[in-house]
CSV table of C-alpha atoms in Angstrom, one decimal:
chain,number,residue,atom,x,y,z
A,1123,MET,CA,48.5,78.5,128.7
A,1124,LYS,CA,47.4,79.6,125.2
A,1125,PRO,CA,45.4,82.7,124.5
A,1126,LEU,CA,41.6,82.2,124.1
A,1127,THR,CA,40.9,80.6,120.7
A,1128,LEU,CA,37.2,80.0,120.4
A,1129,PRO,CA,35.6,78.6,117.2
A,1130,PRO,CA,33.5,81.0,115.1
A,1131,ARG,CA,30.2,79.6,116.2
A,1132,LEU,CA,26.9,80.9,115.0
A,1133,LEU,CA,24.7,80.5,118.0
A,1134,MET,CA,21.2,79.7,116.7
A,1135,GLY,CA,19.9,78.0,119.8
A,1136,PRO,CA,17.6,79.3,122.5
A,1137,GLY,CA,20.3,81.5,124.0
A,1138,PRO,CA,22.9,82.6,124.7
A,1139,ILE,CA,23.5,84.1,121.2
A,1140,ASN,CA,26.2,86.0,119.5
A,1141,CYS,CA,26.5,89.5,121.0
A,1142,TYR,CA,26.2,92.7,119.0
A,1143,PRO,CA,29.8,93.8,118.2
A,1144,ARG,CA,29.4,97.2,119.9
A,1145,VAL,CA,28.3,95.4,123.1
A,1146,LEU,CA,31.4,93.3,123.1
A,1147,GLN,CA,33.5,96.4,122.6
A,1148,SER,CA,31.8,98.2,125.5
A,1149,MET,CA,33.0,95.5,127.9
A,1150,SER,CA,36.7,96.3,127.2
A,1151,THR,CA,36.3,99.8,128.6
A,1152,GLN,CA,38.7,100.7,131.4
A,1153,LEU,CA,37.3,100.9,134.9
A,1154,VAL,CA,36.8,103.9,137.3
A,1155,GLY,CA,36.0,103.8,141.0
A,1156,GLN,CA,32.5,102.7,142.0
A,1157,TYR,CA,31.7,106.1,143.6
A,1158,ASP,CA,33.4,108.1,140.9
A,1159,PRO,CA,30.8,110.7,139.7
A,1160,VAL,CA,31.4,109.3,136.2
A,1161,MET,CA,30.4,105.9,137.3
A,1162,THR,CA,27.4,106.9,139.3
A,1163,ASP,CA,26.2,109.1,136.4
A,1164,TYR,CA,26.4,106.0,134.2
A,1165,MET,CA,24.4,104.0,136.8
A,1166,ASN,CA,21.7,106.7,136.7
A,1167,GLU,CA,21.8,106.6,132.9
A,1168,VAL,CA,21.3,102.9,132.9
A,1169,MET,CA,18.3,103.2,135.1
A,1170,ALA,CA,16.8,105.7,132.7
A,1171,LEU,CA,17.6,103.6,129.6
A,1172,TYR,CA,15.9,100.5,131.1
A,1173,ARG,CA,12.8,102.4,132.0
A,1174,LYS,CA,12.4,102.8,128.3
A,1175,VAL,CA,13.3,99.1,127.6
A,1176,PHE,CA,10.7,98.0,130.2
A,1177,ASN,CA,8.2,100.7,129.1
A,1178,THR,CA,7.7,101.9,132.7
A,1179,GLN,CA,7.9,105.0,134.9
A,1180,ASN,CA,9.2,102.9,137.8
A,1181,LYS,CA,11.9,104.8,139.7
A,1182,GLN,CA,13.4,101.5,140.9
A,1183,THR,CA,14.7,100.2,137.7
A,1184,LEU,CA,18.3,98.9,138.0
A,1185,LEU,CA,20.7,96.0,137.5
A,1186,ILE,CA,21.3,92.9,139.7
A,1187,ASP,CA,24.8,91.7,139.2
A,1188,GLY,CA,24.5,88.1,138.1
A,1189,THR,CA,22.8,86.1,135.5
A,1190,SER,CA,19.1,86.3,134.8
A,1191,ARG,CA,18.5,83.8,137.6
A,1192,ALA,CA,20.0,86.4,140.0
A,1193,GLY,CA,17.2,88.8,139.0
A,1194,ILE,CA,14.6,86.2,139.6
A,1195,GLU,CA,16.0,85.3,143.0
A,1196,ALA,CA,16.3,89.0,144.1
A,1197,VAL,CA,12.7,89.7,143.2
A,1198,LEU,CA,11.4,86.6,145.0
A,1199,VAL,CA,13.6,86.4,148.1
A,1200,SER,CA,13.1,90.1,148.8
A,1201,CYS,CA,9.3,89.8,148.6
A,1202,ILE,CA,8.5,86.4,150.1
A,1203,GLU,CA,8.4,85.8,153.8
A,1204,PRO,CA,8.1,82.3,155.2
A,1205,GLY,CA,4.5,81.0,154.7
A,1206,ASP,CA,3.5,83.5,152.1
A,1207,LYS,CA,1.3,82.0,149.4
A,1208,VAL,CA,2.7,82.2,145.9
A,1209,LEU,CA,0.9,81.0,142.7
A,1210,VAL,CA,3.1,79.8,139.8
A,1211,PRO,CA,1.4,78.8,136.5
A,1212,VAL,CA,3.8,76.3,134.9
A,1213,PHE,CA,3.9,75.7,131.2
A,1214,GLY,CA,7.6,74.8,130.8
A,1215,ARG,CA,10.9,74.3,132.6
A,1216,PHE,CA,11.2,77.9,133.9
A,1217,GLY,CA,7.9,77.9,135.6
A,1218,HIS,CA,9.3,75.0,137.7
A,1219,LEU,CA,12.3,77.2,138.4
A,1220,LEU,CA,10.2,80.1,139.7
A,1221,ALA,CA,8.4,77.6,142.0
A,1222,GLU,CA,11.7,76.2,143.3
A,1223,ILE,CA,13.2,79.6,144.1
A,1224,ALA,CA,9.9,80.6,145.8
A,1225,GLU,CA,10.0,77.4,147.9
A,1226,ARG,CA,13.6,78.0,148.9
A,1227,ALA,CA,12.5,81.4,150.1
A,1228,GLY,CA,10.0,79.8,152.4
A,1229,ALA,CA,6.8,80.3,150.4
A,1230,ALA,CA,3.8,78.0,150.3
A,1231,VAL,CA,3.9,77.5,146.6
A,1232,HIS,CA,0.8,76.5,144.6
A,1233,THR,CA,1.2,75.6,140.9
A,1234,ILE,CA,-1.2,75.1,138.1
A,1235,GLU,CA,0.0,73.4,134.9
A,1236,VAL,CA,-0.9,73.0,131.2
A,1237,PRO,CA,0.8,70.6,128.8
A,1238,TRP,CA,4.1,71.8,127.5
A,1239,GLY,CA,3.4,73.5,124.1
A,1240,GLU,CA,0.3,75.3,125.5
A,1241,VAL,CA,-0.3,78.5,127.4
A,1242,PHE,CA,-2.8,79.6,130.0
A,1243,LYS,CA,-6.0,81.5,129.5
A,1244,PRO,CA,-6.6,84.5,131.9
A,1245,GLU,CA,-9.7,82.8,133.4
A,1246,GLN,CA,-7.6,79.7,134.4
A,1247,ILE,CA,-5.2,82.0,136.3
A,1248,GLU,CA,-8.0,84.0,137.9
A,1249,ALA,CA,-9.7,80.9,139.0
A,1250,ALA,CA,-6.5,79.7,140.7
A,1251,ILE,CA,-6.0,83.2,142.3
A,1252,LYS,CA,-9.5,83.0,143.8
A,1253,ASP,CA,-8.8,79.6,145.1
A,1254,VAL,CA,-5.3,80.1,146.5
A,1255,ARG,CA,-5.5,83.8,147.5
A,1256,PRO,CA,-1.7,84.3,147.0
A,1257,LYS,CA,0.4,87.2,147.9
A,1258,LEU,CA,2.2,86.9,144.6
A,1259,LEU,CA,1.6,85.7,141.1
A,1260,ALA,CA,4.9,84.6,139.5
A,1261,ILE,CA,4.9,83.7,135.8
A,1262,VAL,CA,7.3,83.4,132.9
A,1263,GLN,CA,6.4,85.4,129.7
A,1264,GLY,CA,8.5,83.4,127.2
A,1265,ASP,CA,9.6,79.9,128.1
A,1266,THR,CA,12.4,78.8,125.8
A,1267,SER,CA,12.0,75.2,126.9
A,1268,THR,CA,8.7,75.0,125.0
A,1269,THR,CA,9.1,78.2,122.8
A,1270,MET,CA,5.7,79.4,124.0
A,1271,LEU,CA,4.8,83.0,124.8
A,1272,GLN,CA,2.3,83.5,127.7
A,1273,PRO,CA,-0.1,86.4,127.1
A,1274,LEU,CA,0.2,88.8,130.1
A,1275,GLU,CA,-2.1,91.7,129.0
A,1276,ASP,CA,-5.1,90.7,131.1
A,1277,LEU,CA,-3.3,89.4,134.2
A,1278,GLY,CA,-2.4,92.8,135.8
A,1279,GLU,CA,-6.1,93.8,136.1
A,1280,ILE,CA,-6.9,90.4,137.6
A,1281,CYS,CA,-4.1,90.8,140.2
A,1282,GLN,CA,-5.1,94.3,141.1
A,1283,ARG,CA,-8.7,93.2,141.7
A,1284,HIS,CA,-7.5,90.5,144.0
A,1285,ASP,CA,-4.7,92.5,145.7
A,1286,VAL,CA,-2.0,90.2,144.3
A,1287,LEU,CA,1.5,91.3,143.4
A,1288,PHE,CA,2.3,90.5,139.7
A,1289,TYR,CA,5.8,89.4,138.7
A,1290,SER,CA,7.1,88.1,135.4
A,1291,ASP,CA,10.4,86.8,134.3
A,1292,ALA,CA,10.8,88.0,130.7
A,1293,THR,CA,14.4,87.0,130.1
A,1294,ALA,CA,13.8,85.1,126.9
A,1295,SER,CA,11.2,87.4,125.4
A,1296,ILE,CA,11.9,91.0,126.1
A,1297,GLY,CA,13.2,92.9,123.1
A,1298,GLY,CA,11.9,90.5,120.5
A,1299,ASN,CA,8.2,90.4,121.7
A,1300,PRO,CA,6.0,93.2,123.1
A,1301,PHE,CA,6.4,93.9,126.8
A,1302,GLU,CA,4.5,96.7,128.6
A,1303,THR,CA,5.3,96.9,132.3
A,1304,ASP,CA,3.0,99.8,133.2
A,1305,LYS,CA,0.2,99.2,130.7
A,1306,TRP,CA,-0.1,95.5,131.8
A,1307,GLY,CA,0.1,96.3,135.5
A,1308,LEU,CA,3.2,94.4,136.5
A,1309,ASP,CA,4.7,95.0,139.9
A,1310,ALA,CA,8.1,93.4,139.2
A,1311,VAL,CA,10.0,92.2,136.1
A,1312,SER,CA,13.4,90.6,135.8
A,1313,VAL,CA,15.3,89.8,132.6
A,1314,GLY,CA,18.7,88.9,131.2
A,1315,LEU,CA,20.8,90.2,128.4
A,1316,GLN,CA,21.7,87.0,126.5
A,1317,LYS,CA,18.6,86.6,124.3
A,1318,CYS,CA,16.9,89.4,122.2
A,1319,LEU,CA,18.9,92.2,123.9
A,1320,GLY,CA,22.0,90.8,122.2
A,1321,GLY,CA,24.4,90.7,125.1
A,1322,PRO,CA,26.1,88.1,127.3
A,1323,SER,CA,24.7,86.5,130.4
A,1324,GLY,CA,25.9,88.2,133.6
A,1325,SER,CA,23.6,91.1,134.3
A,1326,ALA,CA,19.9,91.1,135.3
A,1327,PRO,CA,17.9,94.3,134.7
A,1328,VAL,CA,14.8,94.5,137.0
A,1329,THR,CA,12.0,97.0,137.4
A,1330,LEU,CA,9.9,97.4,140.5
A,1331,SER,CA,6.6,99.2,141.0
A,1332,GLU,CA,5.9,101.5,143.9
A,1333,LYS,CA,3.5,98.9,145.3
A,1334,TYR,CA,6.3,96.2,145.3
A,1335,VAL,CA,8.9,98.6,146.7
A,1336,GLU,CA,6.5,99.7,149.5
A,1337,ARG,CA,6.1,96.0,150.5
A,1338,VAL,CA,9.8,95.1,150.5
A,1339,ARG,CA,10.8,98.4,152.2
A,1340,ARG,CA,9.1,97.1,155.3
A,1341,ARG,CA,12.0,94.7,155.5
A,1342,HIS,CA,14.6,97.4,155.0
A,1343,HIS,CA,17.9,96.6,156.8
A,1344,VAL,CA,21.2,98.4,156.9
A,1345,GLU,CA,24.4,96.5,157.7
A,1346,ALA,CA,26.0,97.3,161.0
A,1347,GLY,CA,29.3,98.3,159.4
A,1348,ILE,CA,27.7,101.1,157.4
A,1349,ARG,CA,24.8,102.0,159.6
A,1350,ASP,CA,24.4,105.7,160.6
A,1351,ALA,CA,22.3,107.2,163.4
A,1352,HIS,CA,19.3,108.0,161.1
A,1353,HIS,CA,18.9,104.4,159.9
A,1354,GLU,CA,16.0,102.5,161.5
A,1355,ASP,CA,15.5,98.8,162.0
A,1356,ALA,CA,13.2,96.9,159.7
A,1357,ALA,CA,9.5,96.5,160.7
A,1358,GLY,CA,9.3,93.1,159.0
A,1359,SER,CA,11.5,90.0,158.9
A,1360,ARG,CA,15.0,90.4,157.5
A,1361,ILE,CA,15.4,89.3,153.9
A,1362,ARG,CA,17.2,85.9,153.9
A,1363,SER,CA,19.8,86.8,151.3
A,1364,ASN,CA,22.3,89.6,151.8
A,1365,TYR,CA,23.4,89.7,148.2
A,1366,PHE,CA,19.9,89.7,146.7
A,1367,ASP,CA,18.4,92.1,149.3
A,1368,LEU,CA,16.6,94.6,147.0
A,1369,PRO,CA,16.1,97.3,149.6
A,1370,MET,CA,19.9,97.3,150.3
A,1371,ILE,CA,20.5,97.3,146.5
A,1372,MET,CA,18.1,100.2,146.1
A,1373,ASP,CA,20.1,102.1,148.7
A,1374,TYR,CA,23.2,101.4,146.7
A,1375,TRP,CA,21.7,102.7,143.4
A,1376,GLY,CA,19.9,105.6,145.2
A,1377,GLU,CA,20.9,109.0,146.4
A,1378,GLU,CA,22.5,107.8,149.6
A,1379,ARG,CA,24.8,105.4,147.7
A,1380,LEU,CA,25.1,103.0,150.7
A,1381,ASN,CA,27.8,100.5,150.0
A,1382,HIS,CA,26.4,97.0,149.3
A,1383,HIS,CA,28.7,95.4,146.8
A,1384,THR,CA,31.2,96.5,144.1
A,1385,GLU,CA,29.1,97.1,141.0
A,1386,ALA,CA,30.1,94.9,138.1
A,1387,ALA,CA,31.2,97.8,136.0
A,1388,SER,CA,32.0,96.0,132.8
A,1389,MET,CA,28.6,94.4,132.8
A,1390,LEU,CA,27.0,97.7,133.5
A,1391,PHE,CA,28.7,99.2,130.4
A,1392,CYS,CA,27.5,96.1,128.5
A,1393,ALA,CA,23.9,96.4,129.7
A,1394,ARG,CA,24.0,100.1,128.8
A,1395,GLU,CA,25.1,99.3,125.3
A,1396,CYS,CA,22.4,96.6,124.9
A,1397,ALA,CA,19.7,99.2,125.8
A,1398,ILE,CA,21.2,101.8,123.5
A,1399,THR,CA,21.4,99.4,120.6
A,1400,LEU,CA,17.7,98.4,121.1
A,1401,LEU,CA,16.4,102.0,121.5
A,1402,GLU,CA,18.5,103.5,118.6
A,1403,GLU,CA,17.0,100.9,116.2
A,1404,GLY,CA,13.6,101.4,117.8
A,1405,GLN,CA,11.6,99.0,119.9
A,1406,GLN,CA,8.9,98.3,117.4
A,1407,GLN,CA,11.5,97.9,114.6
A,1408,VAL,CA,13.5,95.4,116.7
A,1409,ILE,CA,10.3,93.4,117.5
A,1410,GLN,CA,9.4,93.5,113.7
A,1411,ARG,CA,12.9,92.3,112.9
A,1412,HIS,CA,12.5,89.4,115.3
A,1413,GLN,CA,9.1,88.6,113.9
A,1414,LEU,CA,10.4,88.6,110.4
A,1415,ALA,CA,13.3,86.3,111.2
A,1416,GLY,CA,11.1,84.0,113.2
A,1417,ASN,CA,8.5,83.8,110.4
A,1418,ALA,CA,11.3,83.1,107.8
A,1419,MET,CA,12.7,80.3,110.0
A,1420,LEU,CA,9.3,78.8,110.6
A,1421,ALA,CA,8.5,78.9,106.8
A,1422,GLY,CA,11.8,77.2,106.1
A,1423,ILE,CA,11.2,74.5,108.7
A,1424,GLN,CA,7.8,73.8,107.3
A,1425,ALA,CA,9.1,73.8,103.7
A,1426,MET,CA,11.4,70.9,104.8
A,1427,SER,CA,8.3,69.0,105.9
A,1428,LEU,CA,9.4,69.3,109.5
A,1429,THR,CA,6.8,69.8,112.2
A,1430,PRO,CA,6.9,72.8,114.5
A,1431,PHE,CA,6.3,72.0,118.1
A,1432,GLY,CA,3.3,73.3,120.2
A,1433,ASP,CA,0.7,75.9,119.5
A,1434,ILE,CA,2.4,78.1,117.0
A,1435,ASN,CA,-0.3,80.8,117.5
A,1436,HIS,CA,1.4,81.4,120.8
A,1437,LYS,CA,5.0,80.9,119.7
A,1438,MET,CA,7.7,83.4,120.7
A,1439,THR,CA,9.0,85.4,117.7
A,1440,ASN,CA,12.5,84.5,118.5
A,1441,VAL,CA,12.6,80.7,118.8
A,1442,VAL,CA,10.9,77.8,117.2
A,1443,GLY,CA,10.6,74.2,118.4
A,1444,VAL,CA,11.0,71.5,115.8
A,1445,GLU,CA,9.9,67.9,116.2
A,1446,ILE,CA,12.9,65.7,115.6
A,1447,PRO,CA,12.1,63.3,112.7
A,1448,ASN,CA,12.0,59.6,113.6
A,1449,GLU,CA,14.4,58.9,110.7
A,1450,VAL,CA,17.4,60.6,112.3
A,1451,ASP,CA,19.3,60.8,115.6
A,1452,GLY,CA,18.6,64.3,116.9
A,1453,GLU,CA,21.8,64.6,118.8
A,1454,ALA,CA,23.9,63.5,115.9
A,1455,ILE,CA,22.3,66.2,113.7
A,1456,ARG,CA,23.1,68.8,116.4
A,1457,GLN,CA,26.7,67.6,116.5
A,1458,SER,CA,27.0,67.7,112.7
A,1459,LEU,CA,25.7,71.3,112.6
A,1460,LEU,CA,28.2,72.2,115.4
A,1461,ASN,CA,31.3,70.5,114.1
A,1462,GLN,CA,30.9,70.8,110.4
A,1463,PHE,CA,28.9,74.0,110.0
A,1464,ASN,CA,29.8,75.9,113.2
A,1465,ILE,CA,26.1,76.3,114.0
A,1466,GLU,CA,24.6,75.6,117.4
A,1467,ILE,CA,21.0,74.7,117.9
A,1468,GLY,CA,19.4,73.5,121.1
A,1469,THR,CA,17.6,70.5,122.4
A,1470,SER,CA,15.2,70.8,125.3
A,1471,PHE,CA,14.5,69.6,128.8
A,1472,GLY,CA,12.2,67.3,130.8
A,1473,PRO,CA,9.4,65.7,128.6
A,1474,LEU,CA,10.9,67.4,125.5
A,1475,LYS,CA,14.4,66.2,126.0
A,1476,GLY,CA,15.5,64.5,122.8
A,1477,ARG,CA,12.1,65.1,121.2
A,1478,ILE,CA,12.5,68.6,119.8
A,1479,TRP,CA,15.2,71.0,118.6
A,1480,ARG,CA,15.0,74.6,119.5
A,1481,ILE,CA,16.2,77.1,116.9
A,1482,GLY,CA,16.6,80.7,117.9
A,1483,THR,CA,16.6,83.9,115.8
A,1484,MET,CA,17.3,86.6,118.3
A,1485,GLY,CA,19.3,89.8,118.9
A,1486,TYR,CA,22.3,90.1,116.6
A,1487,ASN,CA,21.3,86.8,114.9
A,1488,ALA,CA,17.8,87.9,114.0
A,1489,ARG,CA,19.0,88.6,110.5
A,1490,GLN,CA,18.5,87.1,107.0
A,1491,ASP,CA,22.0,85.6,106.4
A,1492,ALA,CA,21.9,83.8,109.8
A,1493,VAL,CA,18.4,82.3,109.0
A,1494,LEU,CA,19.4,81.2,105.5
A,1495,HIS,CA,22.7,79.7,106.5
A,1496,THR,CA,21.0,77.7,109.3
A,1497,LEU,CA,18.3,76.4,107.1
A,1498,GLN,CA,20.7,75.4,104.4
A,1499,SER,CA,23.0,73.7,106.8
A,1500,LEU,CA,20.2,71.8,108.6
A,1501,GLU,CA,18.8,70.6,105.3
A,1502,THR,CA,22.3,69.4,104.2
A,1503,ALA,CA,22.8,67.6,107.6
A,1504,LEU,CA,19.4,65.9,107.4
A,1505,ARG,CA,19.9,64.8,103.8
A,1506,ARG,CA,23.4,63.4,104.6
A,1507,ALA,CA,21.8,61.5,107.5
A,1508,GLY,CA,19.5,59.7,105.0
A,1509,MET,CA,16.3,61.9,105.0
A,1510,SER,CA,14.6,62.6,101.7
A,1511,LEU,CA,13.9,66.3,101.6
A,1512,PRO,CA,12.7,68.8,98.9
A,1513,GLN,CA,16.1,70.3,98.1
A,1514,GLY,CA,16.4,74.1,98.4
A,1515,GLU,CA,12.8,74.7,99.3
A,1516,ALA,CA,13.6,75.7,102.9
A,1517,VAL,CA,15.9,78.6,101.8
A,1518,ASP,CA,13.5,79.6,99.1
A,1519,ALA,CA,10.6,79.7,101.5
A,1520,ALA,CA,12.6,81.9,103.9
A,1521,MET,CA,13.7,84.2,101.1
A,1522,ASP,CA,10.1,84.5,100.0
A,1523,VAL,CA,9.2,85.7,103.5
A,1524,TYR,CA,12.0,88.3,103.4
A,1525,ALA,CA,11.0,89.3,99.8
A,1526,GLY,CA,7.4,89.9,101.0
A,1527,HIS,CA,8.7,92.1,103.7
A,1528,THR,CA,10.8,94.1,101.2
A,1529,HIS,CA,7.8,94.7,99.0
A,1530,ASP,CA,5.6,96.1,101.8
């Protein structure tokens, strides 16, 4: 077998993206035992770092070992008991994912939908809450399948008035778009590293409010093999997943350090470095960098006379949808970018499959050279496929956006 020899791809799709170099370096760190004081100190440090990333005071802020979907599943399966009503507003593929995971956990799932490319107004969600009376509202903040960013600011107060737990998956949006866990009244949030946080997929940070923790602690269970005399049986039904049992995971991350699984140490080091990278640059500065790169990419797309997809007033900073022109084969253009320019962009799913490209500017790749290289390469690929385009105007438009930023 030959050593790994990956091509030097520039990942400008909806994620995953190229990692920050210091994040890659952190994963090559040698291991220590999972209960070594050095290791448990780093676990505590990661909890403190992600409280800042999430903008929360929640004590229960920790990592789920697995991809971002593992975080979603842990939050939902730990909270939902069979028959519980769950409301899921769907505005893209990942709303459907939340609904499916909730259904698999035994929930009576109620969905409301808007066309892909739109987002919900608070009054639409409140009306559904009044109608359904759910235990939990589960909603995506940024759905990369449509590139839309759902406003969350008003939903926490609505949920509090109706005694509804409020959960959001912010995997695709956190770090590049504002996210205020405590200010917005969220009870649970799960994310991944592979978007604006600039890491690989494989660790899912979560944060849990006291209200959420109190609810799931009623189902607290300790495995027979590690149970001591002071441990009590759960008052509620046992959580259906052992691996994603959040009360048991909280015991592992807490003072008692009850064994649950062997922490994925390399991913913990990686998640730590992602948080440090974000916080050292400054949250607002990182959001502004994503906004600048996103604005430059959008300006370049429009200068090529290409049409952005959806309501761009509610577009995520870090990804833009582009209507594929009728004159070209969208998949052939993607393959040209990949094989001739070493640039990856995405297509989409469901009703948007083959209809739009998705171009990301996130994390390490939310920078000027990556934006300009992508725009120039896309223009060249389109021209060589037979499209008549204004030559050079895409790069010029993006550079004008950056120049305007420089002069501020």
